[in-house]
Coordinates of C-alpha atoms (C1' of nucleotides) in Angstrom, one line a residue:
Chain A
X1 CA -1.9 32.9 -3.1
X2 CA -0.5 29.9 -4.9
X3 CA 1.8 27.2 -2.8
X4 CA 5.4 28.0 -3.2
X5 CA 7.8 25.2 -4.9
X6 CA 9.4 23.0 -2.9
X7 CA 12.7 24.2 -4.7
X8 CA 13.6 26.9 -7.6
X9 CA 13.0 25.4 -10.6
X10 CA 16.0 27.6 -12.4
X11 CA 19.4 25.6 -11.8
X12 CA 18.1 22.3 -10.6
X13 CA 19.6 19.4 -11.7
X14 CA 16.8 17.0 -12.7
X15 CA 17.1 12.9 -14.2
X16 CA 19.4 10.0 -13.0
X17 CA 21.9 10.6 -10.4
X18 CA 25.5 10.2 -10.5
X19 CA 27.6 8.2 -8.2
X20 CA 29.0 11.5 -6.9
X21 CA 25.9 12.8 -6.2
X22 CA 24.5 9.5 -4.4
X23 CA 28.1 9.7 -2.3
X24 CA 27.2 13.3 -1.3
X25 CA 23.9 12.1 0.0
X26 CA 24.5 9.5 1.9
X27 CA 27.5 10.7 3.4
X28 CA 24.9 14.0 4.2
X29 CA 22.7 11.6 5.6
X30 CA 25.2 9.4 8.1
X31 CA 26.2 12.9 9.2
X32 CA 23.3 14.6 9.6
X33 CA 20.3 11.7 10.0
X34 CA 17.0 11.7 7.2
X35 CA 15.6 15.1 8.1
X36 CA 15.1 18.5 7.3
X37 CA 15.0 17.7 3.3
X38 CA 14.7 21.5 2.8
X39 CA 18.2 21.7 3.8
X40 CA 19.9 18.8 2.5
X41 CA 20.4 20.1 -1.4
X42 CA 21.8 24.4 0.2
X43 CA 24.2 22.0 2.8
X44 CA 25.7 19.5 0.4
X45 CA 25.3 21.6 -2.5
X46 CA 23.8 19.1 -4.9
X47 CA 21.8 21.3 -7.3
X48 CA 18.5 18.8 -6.4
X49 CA 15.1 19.5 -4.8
X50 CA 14.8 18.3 -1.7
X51 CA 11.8 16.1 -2.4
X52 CA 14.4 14.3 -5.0
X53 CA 16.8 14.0 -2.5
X54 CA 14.6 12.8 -0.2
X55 CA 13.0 10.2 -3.1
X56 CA 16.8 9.1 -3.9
X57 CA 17.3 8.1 -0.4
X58 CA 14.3 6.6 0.3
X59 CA 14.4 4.5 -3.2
X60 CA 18.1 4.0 -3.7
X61 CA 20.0 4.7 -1.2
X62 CA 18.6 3.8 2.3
X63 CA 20.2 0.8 3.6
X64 CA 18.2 -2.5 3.8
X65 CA 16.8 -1.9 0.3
X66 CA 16.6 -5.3 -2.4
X67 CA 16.2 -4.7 -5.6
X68 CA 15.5 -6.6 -8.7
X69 CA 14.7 -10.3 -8.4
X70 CA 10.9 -10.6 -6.4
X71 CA 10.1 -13.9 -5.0
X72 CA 7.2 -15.9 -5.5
X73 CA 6.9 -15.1 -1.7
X74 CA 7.2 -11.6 -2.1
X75 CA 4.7 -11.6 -5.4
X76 CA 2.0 -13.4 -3.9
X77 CA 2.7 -10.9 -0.9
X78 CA 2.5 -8.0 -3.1
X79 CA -0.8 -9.3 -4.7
X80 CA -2.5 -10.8 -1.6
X81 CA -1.8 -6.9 0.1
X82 CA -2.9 -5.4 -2.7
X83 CA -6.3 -7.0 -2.8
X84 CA -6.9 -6.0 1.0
X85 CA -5.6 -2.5 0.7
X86 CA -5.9 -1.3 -3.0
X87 CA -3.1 0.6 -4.1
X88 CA -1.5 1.8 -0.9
X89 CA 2.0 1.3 -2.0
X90 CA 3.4 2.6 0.7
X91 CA 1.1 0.4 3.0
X92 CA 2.2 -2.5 1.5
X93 CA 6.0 -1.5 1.5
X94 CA 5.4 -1.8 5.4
X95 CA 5.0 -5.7 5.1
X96 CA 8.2 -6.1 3.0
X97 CA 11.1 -4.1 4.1
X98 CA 13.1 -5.1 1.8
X99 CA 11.2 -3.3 -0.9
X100 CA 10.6 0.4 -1.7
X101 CA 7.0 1.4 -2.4
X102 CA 8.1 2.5 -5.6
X103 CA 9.9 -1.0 -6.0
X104 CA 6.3 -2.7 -5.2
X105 CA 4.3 0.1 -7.5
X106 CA 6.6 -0.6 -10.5
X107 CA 6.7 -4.2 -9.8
X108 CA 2.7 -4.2 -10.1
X109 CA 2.0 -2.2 -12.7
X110 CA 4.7 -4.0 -15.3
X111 CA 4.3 -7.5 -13.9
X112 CA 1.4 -8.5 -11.7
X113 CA -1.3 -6.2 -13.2
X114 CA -0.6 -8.4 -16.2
X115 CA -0.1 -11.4 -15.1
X116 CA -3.5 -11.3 -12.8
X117 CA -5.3 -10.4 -16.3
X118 CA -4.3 -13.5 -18.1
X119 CA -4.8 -15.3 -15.1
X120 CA -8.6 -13.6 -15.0
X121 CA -8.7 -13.9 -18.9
X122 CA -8.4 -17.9 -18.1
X123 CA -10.6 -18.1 -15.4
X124 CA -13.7 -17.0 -14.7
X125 CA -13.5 -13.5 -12.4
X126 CA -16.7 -14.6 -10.4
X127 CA -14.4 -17.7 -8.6
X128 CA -11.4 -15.2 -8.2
X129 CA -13.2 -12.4 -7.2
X130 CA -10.6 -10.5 -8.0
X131 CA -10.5 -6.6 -8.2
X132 CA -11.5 -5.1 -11.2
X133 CA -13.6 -2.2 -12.8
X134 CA -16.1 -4.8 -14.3
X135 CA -19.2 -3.9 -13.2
X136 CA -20.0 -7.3 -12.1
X137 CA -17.5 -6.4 -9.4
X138 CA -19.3 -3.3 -8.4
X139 CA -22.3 -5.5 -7.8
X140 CA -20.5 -8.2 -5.7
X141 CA -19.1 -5.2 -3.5
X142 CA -22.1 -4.2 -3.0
X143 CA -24.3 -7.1 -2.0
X144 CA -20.8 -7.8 0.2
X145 CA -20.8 -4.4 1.8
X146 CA -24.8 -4.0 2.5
X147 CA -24.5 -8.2 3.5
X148 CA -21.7 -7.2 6.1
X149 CA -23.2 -3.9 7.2
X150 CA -26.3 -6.4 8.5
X151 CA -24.0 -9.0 9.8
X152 CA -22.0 -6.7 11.8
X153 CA -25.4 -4.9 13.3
X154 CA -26.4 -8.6 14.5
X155 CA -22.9 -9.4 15.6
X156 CA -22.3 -6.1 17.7
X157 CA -25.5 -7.1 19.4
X158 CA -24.7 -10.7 20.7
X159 CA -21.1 -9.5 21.3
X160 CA -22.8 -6.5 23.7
X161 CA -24.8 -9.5 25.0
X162 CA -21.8 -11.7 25.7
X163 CA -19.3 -8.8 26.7
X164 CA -18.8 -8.3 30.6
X165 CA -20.3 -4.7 31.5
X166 CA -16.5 -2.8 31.5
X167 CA -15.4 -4.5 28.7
X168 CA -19.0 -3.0 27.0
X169 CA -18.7 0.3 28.0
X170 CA -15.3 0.2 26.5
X171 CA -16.5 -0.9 23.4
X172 CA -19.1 1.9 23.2
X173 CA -16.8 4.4 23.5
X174 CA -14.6 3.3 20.4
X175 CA -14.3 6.2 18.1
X176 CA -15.4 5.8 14.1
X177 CA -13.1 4.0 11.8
X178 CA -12.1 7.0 10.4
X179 CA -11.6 8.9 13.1
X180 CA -8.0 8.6 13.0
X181 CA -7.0 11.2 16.3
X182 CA -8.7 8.1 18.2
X183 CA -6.4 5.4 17.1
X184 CA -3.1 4.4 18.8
X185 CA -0.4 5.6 16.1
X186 CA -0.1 7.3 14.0
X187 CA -3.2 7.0 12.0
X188 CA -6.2 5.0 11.1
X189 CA -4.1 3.0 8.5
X190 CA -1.2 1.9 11.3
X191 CA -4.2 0.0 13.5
X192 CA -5.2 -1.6 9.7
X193 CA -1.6 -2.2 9.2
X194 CA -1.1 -4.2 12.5
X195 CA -4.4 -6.2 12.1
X196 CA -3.4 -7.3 8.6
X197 CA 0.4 -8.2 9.6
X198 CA -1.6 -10.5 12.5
X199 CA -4.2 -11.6 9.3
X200 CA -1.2 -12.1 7.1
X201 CA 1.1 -14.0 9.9
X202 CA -2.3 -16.5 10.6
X203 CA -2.1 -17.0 6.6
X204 CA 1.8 -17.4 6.3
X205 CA 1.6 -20.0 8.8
X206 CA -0.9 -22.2 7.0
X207 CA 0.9 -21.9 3.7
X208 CA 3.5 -24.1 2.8
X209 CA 6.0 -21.6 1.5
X210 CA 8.3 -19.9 4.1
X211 CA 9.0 -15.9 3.9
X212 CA 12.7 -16.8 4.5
X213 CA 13.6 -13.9 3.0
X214 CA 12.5 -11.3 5.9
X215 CA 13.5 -11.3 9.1
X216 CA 10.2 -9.9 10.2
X217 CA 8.4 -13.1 9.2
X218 CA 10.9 -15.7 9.6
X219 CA 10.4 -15.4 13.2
X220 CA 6.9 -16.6 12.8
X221 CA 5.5 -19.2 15.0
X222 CA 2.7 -20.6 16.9
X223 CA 0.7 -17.7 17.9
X224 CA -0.9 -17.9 21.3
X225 CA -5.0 -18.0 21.4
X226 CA -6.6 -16.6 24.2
X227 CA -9.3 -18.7 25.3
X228 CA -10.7 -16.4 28.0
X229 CA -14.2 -17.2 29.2
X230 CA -15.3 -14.0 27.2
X231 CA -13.6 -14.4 23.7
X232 CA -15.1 -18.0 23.5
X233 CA -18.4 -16.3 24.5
X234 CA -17.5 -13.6 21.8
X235 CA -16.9 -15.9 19.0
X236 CA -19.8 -18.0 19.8
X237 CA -21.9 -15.1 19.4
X238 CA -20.3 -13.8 16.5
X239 CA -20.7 -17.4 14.9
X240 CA -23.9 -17.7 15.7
X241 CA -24.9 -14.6 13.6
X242 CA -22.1 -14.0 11.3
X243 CA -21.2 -17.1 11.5
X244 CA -17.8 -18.5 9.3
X245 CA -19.8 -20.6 7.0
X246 CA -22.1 -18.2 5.9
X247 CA -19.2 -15.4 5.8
X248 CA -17.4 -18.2 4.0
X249 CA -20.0 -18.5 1.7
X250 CA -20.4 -14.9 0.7
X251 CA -17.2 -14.3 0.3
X252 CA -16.6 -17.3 -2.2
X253 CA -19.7 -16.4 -3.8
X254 CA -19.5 -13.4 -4.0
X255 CA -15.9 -11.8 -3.7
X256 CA -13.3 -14.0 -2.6
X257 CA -10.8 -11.1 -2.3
X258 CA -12.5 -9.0 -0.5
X259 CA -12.1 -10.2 3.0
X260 CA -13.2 -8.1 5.9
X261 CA -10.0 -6.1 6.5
X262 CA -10.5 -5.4 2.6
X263 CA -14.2 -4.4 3.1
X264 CA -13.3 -2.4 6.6
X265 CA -11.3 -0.1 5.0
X266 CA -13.9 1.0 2.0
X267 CA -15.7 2.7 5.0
X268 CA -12.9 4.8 5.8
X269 CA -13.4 6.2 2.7
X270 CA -17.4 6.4 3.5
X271 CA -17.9 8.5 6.5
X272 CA -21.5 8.9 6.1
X273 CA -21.9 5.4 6.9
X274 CA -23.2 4.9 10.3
X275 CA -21.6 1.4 10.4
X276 CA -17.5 2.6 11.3
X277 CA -18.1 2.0 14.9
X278 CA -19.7 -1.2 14.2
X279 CA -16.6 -2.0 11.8
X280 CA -13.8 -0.9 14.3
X281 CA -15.5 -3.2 16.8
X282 CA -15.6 -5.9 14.6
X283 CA -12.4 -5.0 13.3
X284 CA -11.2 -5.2 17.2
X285 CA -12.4 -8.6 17.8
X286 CA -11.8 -10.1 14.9
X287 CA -8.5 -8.8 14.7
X288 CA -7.1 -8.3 18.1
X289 CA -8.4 -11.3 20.2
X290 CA -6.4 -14.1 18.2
X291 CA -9.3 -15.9 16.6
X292 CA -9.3 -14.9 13.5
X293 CA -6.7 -16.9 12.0
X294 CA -9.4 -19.8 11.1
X295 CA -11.6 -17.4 9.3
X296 CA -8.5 -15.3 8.0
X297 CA -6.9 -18.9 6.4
X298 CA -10.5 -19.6 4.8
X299 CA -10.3 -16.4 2.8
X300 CA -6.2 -15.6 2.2
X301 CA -6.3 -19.6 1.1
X302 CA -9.0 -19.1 -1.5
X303 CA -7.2 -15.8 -2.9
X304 CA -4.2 -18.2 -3.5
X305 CA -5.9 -20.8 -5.9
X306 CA -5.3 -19.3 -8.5
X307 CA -1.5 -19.4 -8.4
Chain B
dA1 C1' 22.3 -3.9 -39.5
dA2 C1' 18.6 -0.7 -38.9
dC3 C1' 14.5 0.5 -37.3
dA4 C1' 10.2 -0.2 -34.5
dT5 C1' 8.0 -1.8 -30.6
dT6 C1' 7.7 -3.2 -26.0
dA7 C1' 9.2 -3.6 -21.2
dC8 C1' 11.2 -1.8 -17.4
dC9 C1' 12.2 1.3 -13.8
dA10 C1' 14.1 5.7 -11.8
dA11 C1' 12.5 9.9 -11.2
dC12 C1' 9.2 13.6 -11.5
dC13 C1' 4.7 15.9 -10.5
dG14 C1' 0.8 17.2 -8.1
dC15 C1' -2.0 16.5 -4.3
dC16 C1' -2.9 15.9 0.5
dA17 C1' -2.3 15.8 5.5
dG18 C1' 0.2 17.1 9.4
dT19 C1' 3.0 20.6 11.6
dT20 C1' 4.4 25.1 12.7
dG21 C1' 4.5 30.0 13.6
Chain C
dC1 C1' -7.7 30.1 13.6
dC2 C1' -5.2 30.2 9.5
dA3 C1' -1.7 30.4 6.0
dA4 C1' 2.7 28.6 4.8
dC5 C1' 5.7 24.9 5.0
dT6 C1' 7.2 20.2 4.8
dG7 C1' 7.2 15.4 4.1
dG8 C1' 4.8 11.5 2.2
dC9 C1' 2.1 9.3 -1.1
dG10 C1' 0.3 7.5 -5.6
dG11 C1' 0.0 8.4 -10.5
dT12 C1' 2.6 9.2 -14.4
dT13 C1' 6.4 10.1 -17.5
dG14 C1' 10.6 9.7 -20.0
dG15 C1' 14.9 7.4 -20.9
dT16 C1' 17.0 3.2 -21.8
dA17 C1' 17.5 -1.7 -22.6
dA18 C1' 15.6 -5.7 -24.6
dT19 C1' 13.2 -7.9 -28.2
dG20 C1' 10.9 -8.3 -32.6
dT21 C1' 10.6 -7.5 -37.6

DNA sequence: AACATTACCAACCGCCAGTTG
DNA sequence: CCAACTGGCGGTTGGTAATGT
């Protein structure tokens, strides 16, 4: 039994909206609140599936939305995000508001895409280390993942060592990376999300350019480190075996652009991998106790050279 | 001016995951 | 537990504007 339509395909309207039809929408909408799709096109009558209603509002019509016109803020944004998360448009619509996934998809595919080729036509990719299907990439990935995989083994260890015995047995019990029923809300991707916002604030602040056009960023500023008895503990065990200079080194050797969110998330895609609890406790300390904005600035800086 | 090519972007399509009955 | 439904996502397409010949 084959899944239904999400509308009759006889006597739907399909291409460009009119003005009259966007008015009917939104007016829907202030009435009624973004919900129930289903309903939208049999209540207003528009002759449009409700996945293109819904598509219109989200796209066109929602308010907040700024089209045309990205800033050099926004497409270093847009590139930087990409190289952590790959092509999660809708991910990296989350970090600018502004902007429609669709907006940031187009945006990527007719500008950026091109503009990082010539850019990687001009340099050579091994400094960049940016994304690509050469197989030379493959292999840096690779020697990055299996490099990280042994770091993190080392690094859960001393951290174990330098953990007080609650805060331990709370470590154990974090779930896999991919188990995303375990993760605050609503998903694996929303803990990924709010590391990355804290990995992209740490960067923002070191750059010279200001994101004055968002709200969300323009209220940056200093960002409080703990320095607990245990996170210093923590981060000297974690330098000790991970350490930032040889991370640093790897990365700039290897693949500048993946940083460690970047890598994290190739596992969710890997369950076999025994390493997801390892990651999601690295991911937790790395991420979550403040520190990370040295090693963070190291990487995000290096993935900016090239502009 | 006419045609061809390229660039852009709004919208569509199909798949997937979560929800519901 | 399972099938159907719904909303969301990313890839792709098609129409139009801009540019080149």
């Amino acid at each position: 039994m084959g899944r239904q339509p999400c509308c009759d395909k006889v006597g739907v309207k399909k291409g460009p909206w009119t003005p009259e039809e966007d008015l009917i929408l939104v007016s829907y909408i202030q009435q009624h609140g973004p919900r129930n799709w289903r309903a939208v096109p049999t209540k207003t009558g528009l002759l449009r599936c409700s996945k293109s209603c819904r598509l219109r509002w989200a796209n066109y019509l929602r308010p907040g939305i700024r089209r045309g016109n990205f800033t050099e803020n926004e497409e270093k944004m847009i590139i930087h995000l990409q190289a952590l998360l790959g092509n999660r448009w809708a991910a990296i619509a989350s970090y600018l508001p502004e902007r429609t996934d669709n907006d940031i998809k187009n945006y990527w595919n007719t500008h950026l895409k091109k503009k990082l080729k010539k850019l990687q036509g001009n340099e050579s990719s091994s400094r960049y280390g940016f994304p690509s299907s050469s197989s030379s990439y493959q292999i840096c990935r690779g020697q990055w993942e299996r490099k990280l995989q042994t770091d993190i083994h080392m690094a859960k260890k001393d951290l174990s060592d330098a953990l007080s015995p609650e805060k331990s047995s709370d470590l154990v019990e974090m779930k896999p990376f991919n188990d995303h029923t375990s993760y605050p809300k609503p998903s694996g991707y929303a803990s990924s999300t709010e590391n990355i916002a804290k990995l992209l604030k740490g960067w923002m602040r070191n750059n010279p350019w200001k994101m004055a056009d968002s709200a969300d960023y323009s209220e940056e500023g200093t960002v409080p480190m703990k320095e607990d008895k245990n996170s210093k503990e923590m981060a000297e065990a974690f330098q000790s075996h991970l350490g930032f200079e040889s991370l640093d080194s790897s990365l700039s050797d290897i693949s500048p652009s993946m940083s460690p969110e970047a890598s994290l998330s190739q596992y969710e895609s890997k369950p076999h991998l025994n390493a997801q609890s390892q990651l999601s406790l690295l991911e937790k300390w790395l991420f979550d106790e403040g520190k990370d904005y040295q090693l963070c600035d190291i990487t995000l800086d290096q993935n900016l050279h090239f502009f």
